[in-house]
Coordinates of C-alpha atoms and ligand atoms in Angstrom, one line a residue:
M134 CA 3.3 -12.3 -20.1
S135 CA 0.0 -13.3 -18.5
K136 CA -3.3 -11.5 -18.7
F137 CA -6.8 -11.3 -17.5
I138 CA -10.0 -11.4 -19.6
I139 CA -13.1 -10.1 -18.3
V140 CA -16.4 -10.1 -19.8
G141 CA -18.5 -7.5 -18.0
Q142 CA -22.1 -6.6 -17.0
K143 CA -22.7 -9.6 -15.1
P144 CA -24.2 -9.1 -11.5
L145 CA -21.9 -10.1 -8.6
N146 CA -22.7 -11.4 -5.3
G147 CA -21.9 -13.7 -2.3
E148 CA -19.0 -13.0 0.0
I149 CA -15.3 -12.2 -0.1
S150 CA -12.5 -12.4 2.5
V151 CA -9.9 -9.7 2.9
G152 CA -6.2 -10.6 3.3
G153 CA -3.5 -9.3 5.4
A154 CA -2.5 -5.7 4.6
K155 CA 0.4 -5.5 2.0
N156 CA 1.6 -2.0 3.5
A157 CA 1.8 -3.6 7.0
A158 CA 3.3 -6.9 6.0
L159 CA 6.1 -4.9 4.1
K160 CA 7.2 -3.3 7.3
I161 CA 7.0 -6.2 9.7
I162 CA 9.4 -8.2 7.5
P163 CA 12.3 -5.7 7.5
A164 CA 11.4 -4.9 11.4
A165 CA 12.6 -8.6 11.9
L166 CA 16.2 -7.3 11.2
L167 CA 16.0 -5.4 14.5
S168 CA 16.6 -8.4 16.5
S169 CA 18.4 -11.7 16.2
S170 CA 15.5 -13.7 17.7
E171 CA 12.8 -15.3 15.8
V172 CA 9.8 -13.3 14.6
I173 CA 6.4 -15.2 13.8
V174 CA 4.2 -13.6 11.5
H175 CA 0.6 -14.7 10.8
N176 CA -1.9 -13.7 8.2
V177 CA 0.8 -12.8 5.6
P178 CA -0.7 -11.9 2.0
K179 CA 0.7 -14.2 -0.7
I180 CA 1.5 -11.5 -3.1
E181 CA 4.5 -10.6 -5.2
D182 CA 5.7 -7.6 -3.2
V183 CA 5.9 -9.9 0.0
N184 CA 7.8 -12.3 -2.2
R185 CA 10.3 -9.5 -3.3
A186 CA 10.8 -8.4 0.3
L187 CA 11.5 -12.0 1.6
E188 CA 14.1 -12.5 -1.4
L189 CA 15.9 -9.3 0.1
F190 CA 15.4 -10.8 3.5
A191 CA 17.2 -13.9 2.5
D192 CA 19.9 -12.4 0.5
L193 CA 21.0 -10.4 3.4
G194 CA 21.2 -13.6 5.4
G195 CA 17.8 -14.0 7.0
K196 CA 16.2 -17.4 7.6
I197 CA 12.7 -17.8 6.5
N198 CA 10.4 -20.7 7.3
R199 CA 7.2 -20.4 5.2
Q200 CA 4.1 -22.4 6.3
A201 CA 0.5 -21.6 5.0
D202 CA 0.0 -18.0 5.8
K203 CA 2.5 -17.9 8.6
L204 CA 6.1 -16.9 8.5
V205 CA 9.0 -17.7 10.8
L206 CA 11.9 -15.1 10.3
S207 CA 15.2 -14.8 11.9
M208 CA 18.4 -12.8 11.2
K209 CA 21.2 -14.0 13.4
N210 CA 24.0 -12.5 11.3
F211 CA 24.0 -10.4 8.3
N212 CA 25.7 -12.0 5.1
K213 CA 26.1 -8.5 3.8
T214 CA 24.8 -4.8 4.2
T215 CA 24.1 -3.9 0.7
L216 CA 20.6 -4.0 -0.7
E217 CA 21.1 -5.6 -4.3
P218 CA 19.5 -3.5 -7.0
A219 CA 18.0 -6.9 -8.5
F220 CA 15.5 -6.7 -5.5
A221 CA 15.5 -3.1 -4.3
N222 CA 14.7 -1.6 -7.7
K223 CA 11.4 -3.7 -7.8
L224 CA 10.2 -2.4 -4.4
R225 CA 9.6 0.9 -3.1
A226 CA 9.4 -0.7 0.4
S227 CA 13.0 -1.9 0.0
I228 CA 13.7 1.4 1.7
M229 CA 12.3 0.0 5.0
F230 CA 15.4 -2.4 5.4
V231 CA 17.7 0.6 5.5
A232 CA 17.0 1.6 9.1
P233 CA 17.1 -1.9 10.8
L234 CA 20.2 -2.8 8.9
L235 CA 22.1 0.6 9.8
A236 CA 20.7 0.3 13.4
R237 CA 22.1 -3.2 14.0
S238 CA 25.3 -3.3 11.7
G239 CA 26.3 0.4 11.7
E240 CA 26.3 0.3 7.7
V241 CA 24.2 0.2 4.8
K242 CA 24.5 0.7 0.9
F243 CA 21.3 0.8 -1.1
P244 CA 20.3 2.1 -4.7
H245 CA 17.3 4.2 -5.1
P246 CA 14.2 2.4 -4.4
G247 CA 11.8 1.2 -7.2
G248 CA 8.1 0.5 -7.0
C249 CA 4.9 2.2 -8.7
V250 CA 5.7 5.0 -11.1
I251 CA 3.0 7.2 -9.5
G252 CA 5.2 10.3 -8.7
A253 CA 7.2 12.4 -10.9
G254 CA 10.6 10.9 -11.9
L255 CA 11.8 8.5 -9.1
R256 CA 9.8 9.0 -5.9
P257 CA 12.1 11.2 -3.8
I258 CA 13.9 9.9 -0.5
D259 CA 15.0 13.3 0.8
L260 CA 13.1 12.8 4.1
F261 CA 15.1 9.6 4.7
I262 CA 18.4 11.1 3.9
D263 CA 17.7 14.1 6.2
G264 CA 16.4 12.0 8.9
F265 CA 19.6 9.9 8.9
K266 CA 21.9 12.7 8.9
A267 CA 19.6 14.0 11.9
M268 CA 20.3 11.0 13.7
G269 CA 24.3 11.4 13.1
A270 CA 24.8 8.9 10.2
E271 CA 27.3 9.7 7.8
V272 CA 25.8 9.7 4.2
K273 CA 27.6 9.5 1.0
F274 CA 26.3 8.9 -2.7
S275 CA 28.6 7.2 -5.1
D276 CA 28.1 4.8 -8.2
G277 CA 24.3 4.7 -7.9
Y278 CA 24.5 3.8 -4.2
Y279 CA 23.6 5.7 -1.0
H280 CA 26.2 4.5 1.6
L281 CA 25.2 5.4 5.3
T282 CA 27.3 4.7 8.4
A283 CA 26.8 5.1 11.9
K284 CA 28.6 3.5 15.0
R285 CA 25.3 4.0 16.7
L286 CA 22.3 6.3 15.4
K287 CA 21.5 9.1 18.1
G288 CA 18.0 10.3 19.2
C289 CA 17.0 13.7 17.9
N290 CA 14.0 15.8 17.3
Y291 CA 13.0 15.4 13.7
F292 CA 10.1 17.2 11.9
F293 CA 8.7 15.8 8.5
T294 CA 8.2 18.6 6.0
I295 CA 5.9 16.2 4.1
V296 CA 3.6 13.6 5.7
S297 CA 5.1 10.5 4.8
V298 CA 4.2 6.9 5.6
T299 CA 7.4 4.9 5.1
S300 CA 9.5 7.7 6.5
T301 CA 7.5 7.7 9.7
E302 CA 7.9 3.9 10.0
C303 CA 11.5 4.1 9.0
F304 CA 12.5 6.4 11.8
I305 CA 10.3 4.7 14.3
M306 CA 12.6 1.6 13.5
A307 CA 15.8 3.6 13.4
A308 CA 15.0 5.2 16.7
T309 CA 14.2 1.8 18.6
L310 CA 17.8 1.1 18.9
A311 CA 19.3 4.7 19.0
E312 CA 21.0 6.2 21.8
G313 CA 18.6 8.4 23.6
T314 CA 15.2 9.6 22.7
T315 CA 13.8 10.8 19.5
T316 CA 10.7 12.9 18.8
L317 CA 9.3 12.7 15.5
K318 CA 6.7 15.6 14.5
N319 CA 4.0 15.8 11.5
C320 CA 4.1 12.0 11.3
A321 CA 1.8 10.0 9.3
M322 CA -0.9 8.3 11.2
E323 CA -1.9 5.2 9.1
P324 CA -3.2 2.1 10.8
E325 CA 0.0 0.2 9.3
I326 CA 2.0 2.6 11.4
V327 CA 0.4 1.7 14.8
A328 CA 0.5 -2.1 14.0
L329 CA 4.2 -1.8 13.5
A330 CA 4.6 0.3 16.7
E331 CA 2.5 -2.2 18.6
H332 CA 4.3 -5.2 17.4
L333 CA 7.8 -3.5 18.2
N334 CA 6.6 -2.6 21.8
K335 CA 5.8 -6.0 22.2
C336 CA 9.4 -6.9 21.3
G337 CA 10.7 -4.4 24.0
A338 CA 10.7 -1.2 22.1
R339 CA 9.4 2.1 23.8
I340 CA 7.4 3.8 21.3
T341 CA 4.5 6.2 22.3
G342 CA 2.2 8.3 20.0
A343 CA 1.8 6.1 16.9
G344 CA -1.3 7.0 15.3
T345 CA -0.9 10.7 16.2
S346 CA 1.3 13.4 14.5
T347 CA 3.8 13.4 17.4
I348 CA 5.8 10.0 18.2
T349 CA 8.3 9.7 20.9
I350 CA 10.6 6.6 20.9
E351 CA 13.2 5.9 23.8
G352 CA 16.1 4.0 22.4
V353 CA 17.0 0.7 23.8
D354 CA 20.1 -1.6 23.4
K355 CA 18.2 -4.4 21.9
I356 CA 14.8 -5.9 21.4
T357 CA 13.6 -9.5 21.1
G358 CA 11.8 -11.3 18.6
G359 CA 7.9 -11.8 18.8
E360 CA 4.6 -12.9 17.3
V361 CA 2.4 -10.8 15.2
T362 CA -0.6 -11.1 13.0
V363 CA -0.7 -8.9 10.1
I364 CA -3.9 -6.5 10.2
P365 CA -6.4 -6.7 7.4
D366 CA -5.9 -4.8 4.2
R367 CA -8.1 -1.8 4.4
I368 CA -7.3 -0.9 0.8
E369 CA -8.4 -4.4 -0.3
A370 CA -11.7 -3.9 1.6
G371 CA -12.3 -0.8 0.0
T372 CA -11.5 -1.8 -3.4
F373 CA -14.2 -4.7 -3.0
A374 CA -16.7 -2.2 -1.5
I375 CA -16.1 0.1 -4.5
L376 CA -16.4 -2.9 -6.8
A377 CA -19.9 -3.7 -5.3
A378 CA -21.0 -0.2 -5.7
V379 CA -19.9 0.3 -9.4
T380 CA -21.5 -3.1 -10.2
R381 CA -24.6 -2.3 -8.0
S382 CA -24.1 -5.6 -6.3
A383 CA -24.8 -6.9 -2.7
L384 CA -21.7 -8.1 -1.3
M385 CA -20.3 -9.4 2.0
I386 CA -16.7 -8.4 2.8
K387 CA -15.4 -10.4 5.6
N388 CA -12.2 -10.3 7.7
C389 CA -11.8 -6.5 7.4
R390 CA -11.6 -3.6 9.7
P391 CA -14.6 -1.1 8.8
D392 CA -13.2 1.2 11.4
H393 CA -10.2 1.8 9.1
L394 CA -12.5 3.0 6.1
D395 CA -14.3 5.8 7.8
S396 CA -13.6 8.3 5.0
L397 CA -14.9 5.9 2.2
L398 CA -18.0 4.8 4.4
T399 CA -18.8 8.5 5.0
I400 CA -18.9 9.2 1.3
F401 CA -20.9 6.1 0.6
K402 CA -23.7 7.5 3.0
K403 CA -23.5 10.8 1.2
L404 CA -24.1 8.6 -2.2
N405 CA -27.1 6.7 -0.4
I406 CA -25.3 3.5 -0.8
E407 CA -26.6 1.2 2.1
F408 CA -24.0 -0.9 4.0
E409 CA -24.0 -2.6 7.2
T410 CA -20.7 -3.0 9.2
G411 CA -19.6 -5.2 12.3
V412 CA -16.3 -5.5 14.0
D413 CA -14.6 -7.5 11.2
Y414 CA -17.1 -7.3 8.1
L415 CA -18.6 -4.9 5.7
K416 CA -21.9 -5.6 3.9
I417 CA -22.7 -3.6 0.8
K418 CA -26.4 -4.0 0.7
K419 CA -28.1 -1.7 -1.8
V420 CA -26.6 0.8 -4.3
P421 CA -29.1 3.3 -5.8
E422 CA -29.8 3.2 -9.6
I423 CA -28.7 6.9 -9.8
I424 CA -25.2 7.6 -8.0
K425 CA -24.7 10.9 -7.4
A426 CA -21.4 12.7 -8.6
Y427 CA -19.0 13.6 -5.9
N428 CA -16.0 15.8 -5.6
L429 CA -13.1 13.8 -4.1
K430 CA -9.9 14.9 -2.5
T431 CA -7.3 12.3 -1.5
H432 CA -5.6 13.1 2.0
E433 CA -3.4 11.4 4.5
Y434 CA -5.0 9.1 6.9
P435 CA -7.7 9.5 8.3
G436 CA -8.6 11.2 4.9
F437 CA -9.4 9.5 1.8
P438 CA -6.5 7.2 0.9
T439 CA -4.8 7.8 -2.3
D440 CA -4.5 4.0 -2.9
L441 CA -8.4 3.9 -3.3
Q442 CA -8.5 7.0 -5.7
S443 CA -8.3 4.8 -8.9
P444 CA -11.0 2.5 -8.1
F445 CA -13.1 5.5 -6.8
T446 CA -12.4 7.4 -10.0
V447 CA -14.1 4.4 -11.9
L448 CA -17.3 4.6 -9.8
M449 CA -17.4 8.3 -10.6
T450 CA -17.6 7.6 -14.5
Q451 CA -20.9 5.9 -13.7
A452 CA -22.3 8.7 -11.4
T453 CA -24.8 11.2 -12.5
G454 CA -23.3 14.9 -13.0
T455 CA -19.8 16.3 -12.6
S456 CA -17.1 15.1 -10.4
L457 CA -13.7 16.5 -9.5
I458 CA -10.9 14.1 -8.4
H459 CA -8.2 15.9 -6.7
E460 CA -5.3 13.7 -6.3
T461 CA -2.9 15.4 -3.7
I462 CA -0.3 12.8 -2.7
Y463 CA 1.0 11.9 -6.1
D464 CA 1.3 13.7 -9.5
R465 CA 1.2 10.7 -11.8
R466 CA -1.6 8.7 -10.3
L467 CA -4.3 10.1 -12.7
L468 CA -2.6 9.3 -15.9
F469 CA -4.5 5.9 -16.2
T470 CA -7.7 7.8 -16.7
D471 CA -6.6 8.1 -20.2
M472 CA -7.4 4.4 -20.4
L473 CA -11.0 4.9 -18.9
T474 CA -11.4 7.6 -21.7
Q475 CA -10.5 5.0 -24.3
M476 CA -13.2 2.7 -22.8
G477 CA -15.7 5.4 -23.2
A478 CA -15.4 7.5 -19.9
N479 CA -15.8 11.3 -20.3
I480 CA -12.7 12.5 -18.3
T481 CA -10.9 15.8 -18.8
M482 CA -7.4 16.2 -17.2
C483 CA -7.1 19.7 -15.9
D484 CA -3.5 19.3 -14.4
P485 CA -1.3 16.4 -13.0
H486 CA -3.4 16.4 -9.8
R487 CA -6.9 17.0 -11.0
V488 CA -9.6 15.5 -13.3
V489 CA -13.2 16.5 -14.2
I490 CA -15.5 13.4 -14.9
Q491 CA -18.9 13.9 -16.4
G492 CA -21.1 10.8 -16.0
P493 CA -22.7 8.5 -16.6
T494 CA -21.2 7.1 -19.8
P495 CA -21.2 3.5 -20.9
L496 CA -18.0 1.8 -20.9
R497 CA -16.7 -0.6 -23.9
G498 CA -14.2 -3.5 -23.2
R499 CA -10.7 -3.1 -24.9
S500 CA -7.0 -4.3 -24.4
L501 CA -5.3 -2.4 -21.5
T502 CA -1.9 -2.7 -20.1
S503 CA -1.6 -2.1 -16.1
P504 CA 0.9 0.6 -15.5
D505 CA 0.8 0.0 -11.6
L506 CA -1.1 -1.9 -8.9
R507 CA -4.0 0.6 -8.2
A508 CA -4.6 1.4 -11.6
G509 CA -4.5 -2.2 -12.5
I510 CA -7.2 -3.4 -10.1
S511 CA -9.3 -0.3 -11.3
M512 CA -9.1 -1.9 -14.8
I513 CA -10.6 -5.1 -13.6
I514 CA -13.6 -3.1 -12.0
A515 CA -14.0 -0.9 -15.2
G516 CA -13.9 -4.3 -17.1
A517 CA -16.7 -5.7 -14.8
I518 CA -19.3 -3.0 -16.1
A519 CA -18.0 -2.6 -19.5
S520 CA -19.7 -4.2 -22.5
G521 CA -17.8 -6.8 -24.4
H522 CA -14.3 -8.2 -23.4
T523 CA -11.5 -6.3 -21.4
E524 CA -8.1 -7.7 -21.6
I525 CA -5.6 -6.6 -19.1
D526 CA -1.8 -7.1 -19.7
N527 CA 1.1 -6.8 -17.3
I528 CA -1.0 -8.4 -14.4
Y529 CA 2.1 -8.7 -12.4
Q530 CA 1.4 -5.3 -11.3
I531 CA -1.9 -6.3 -9.9
E532 CA -0.5 -9.5 -8.2
R533 CA 1.9 -7.3 -6.4
G534 CA -0.8 -6.4 -4.2
Y535 CA -3.7 -8.7 -4.5
E536 CA -3.5 -12.2 -3.6
K537 CA -5.1 -14.7 -6.2
I538 CA -7.4 -12.0 -7.3
D539 CA -9.1 -13.8 -10.2
E540 CA -10.0 -16.8 -8.3
R541 CA -11.7 -14.7 -5.6
L542 CA -13.5 -12.5 -7.9
K543 CA -14.5 -15.6 -9.9
K544 CA -16.2 -16.9 -6.6
I545 CA -18.4 -13.9 -6.5
G546 CA -19.5 -14.1 -10.2
L547 CA -17.2 -12.1 -12.0
D548 CA -16.4 -13.5 -15.5
I549 CA -12.6 -13.4 -15.3
S550 CA -10.1 -15.6 -17.0
R551 CA -6.3 -15.7 -16.8
V552 CA -4.3 -16.4 -19.9
D553 CA -0.7 -17.4 -19.4
Ligands
LIG231 C1 2.9 4.6 1.3 O1 4.0 5.1 0.3 C2 2.4 3.3 0.7 N1 3.4 2.2 0.3 C3 1.6 3.8 -0.8 O2 1.0 2.6 -1.1 C4 0.8 5.0 -0.4 O3 0.2 5.4 -1.5 C5 1.5 6.0 0.5 O4 2.2 5.5 1.6 C6 0.6 7.1 1.0 O5 -0.5 6.7 1.7 C7 3.9 1.5 1.3 O6 3.7 1.5 2.5 C8 4.9 0.4 0.9 P1 4.5 8.6 1.2 P2 5.2 5.9 0.6 O7 6.1 8.8 1.6 O8 5.4 6.0 2.2 C9 6.5 12.6 -0.9 C10 0.3 1.2 -2.8 O9 -0.4 1.4 -3.8 N2 7.7 12.3 -0.4 O10 3.6 8.7 2.3 O11 6.2 5.9 -0.3 C11 6.0 11.4 -1.9 O12 6.4 11.6 -3.1 C12 1.4 2.1 -2.5 O13 0.1 0.2 -2.1 C13 8.9 12.9 -0.6 O14 8.7 14.1 -1.1 O15 4.5 7.3 0.3 C14 4.5 11.7 -2.0 O16 4.2 12.6 -2.7 C15 1.7 3.2 -3.6 N3 10.2 12.7 -0.1 C16 4.2 12.0 -0.5 O17 5.6 12.4 0.2 C17 10.3 11.6 0.7 O18 11.5 11.5 1.0 C18 3.8 11.0 0.4 O19 4.3 9.8 0.2 C19 9.2 10.6 0.9 C20 8.0 11.0 0.3

């Protein structure tokens, strides 16, 4: 198994570019199942989760032509309507294939999706099952598979009891080819959802309200293919900004959308971290010697993203005073703090959703194993300020969402090497 070795406490500087958003690309790819025409996708991140999604797409019978960071996808006819566990178990986003497959073929079989272990047990999919039932699908579960059938899904009014990103995206896709109109309420409002709706509308769908809590979709008989550019990854941009803050470095972050990072940048202002933004760049200019402690609460967009909580938690280990980190979305996403404590951080877990941090404390390098994507990148950030060597195992978890991360961080001065 490959690992990263980081030698910490070296200043970083220069510029780094942000790639296409993982959580946008992982919806655009399955959305190509909604039409039998070609979909051309630009700015596709070369990350493991995209590779898994493309393997699933190909296994269903899809044609893929990959050139540099452009993809040409087409699904004329399905080979099958079952999502094989070999692919589905590795990817939470495999559930994004269910709606387009059911909407176009009338049938789908799938196992419970895999992905990051950041929620208790298997991350639930009740919002999906209830939604498909509300749209008139027949739902059975046997031998480890959900089996859904529907001659044609029917428009409905559906209220999400929990704000959920992938459920919102799933029912935007399901309703696109459904009979009649669907109204979705208490929807998630993430930029990736807006990007998906804009793309589908360009292909002939009739979606209004994406980016708000109420979305209306008028079903159409079919949609065409199209061309789309994946939006920049706001989580990657935020991660690099926090890396600059933790290492007290000036850093130019290019090809990003600062307007998708209002929550983080508002906090940076409160912490007296000086930065400058433009339409497509974020420049971290000056970080104060004393970083104030801050009580963080994660929230659905436009609130503070749970995917930036782990990097921000590392920053708070270097802040002066007491910080409370309240992770509201997942109840296993603070478990990684145990490893920060082993590095020398002073963190007390109050309950599965809250930790209290006393700072600043120096961190010492040690061997770590990356339990999931965002905890993994946080270990790189901790390693960047720790004394001595930090070794991070199971880096597949990090490469699921960050493209060539060691090469890109090396270019801004991080002493990181990859040992295969
Ligand atoms: C998406 O996951 C992202 N993944 C996650 O990013 C991100 O953390 C999350 O949204 C929140 O922003 C992708 O887009 C592929 P949710 P998703 O449904 O949609 C509960 C990363 O690091 N829930 O919005 O799966 C759920 O347990 C990943 O890039 C139900 O109870 O998250 C959670 O507590 C990790 N029943 C809450 O809703 C359901 O049927 C919000 O999760 C579905 C979800």
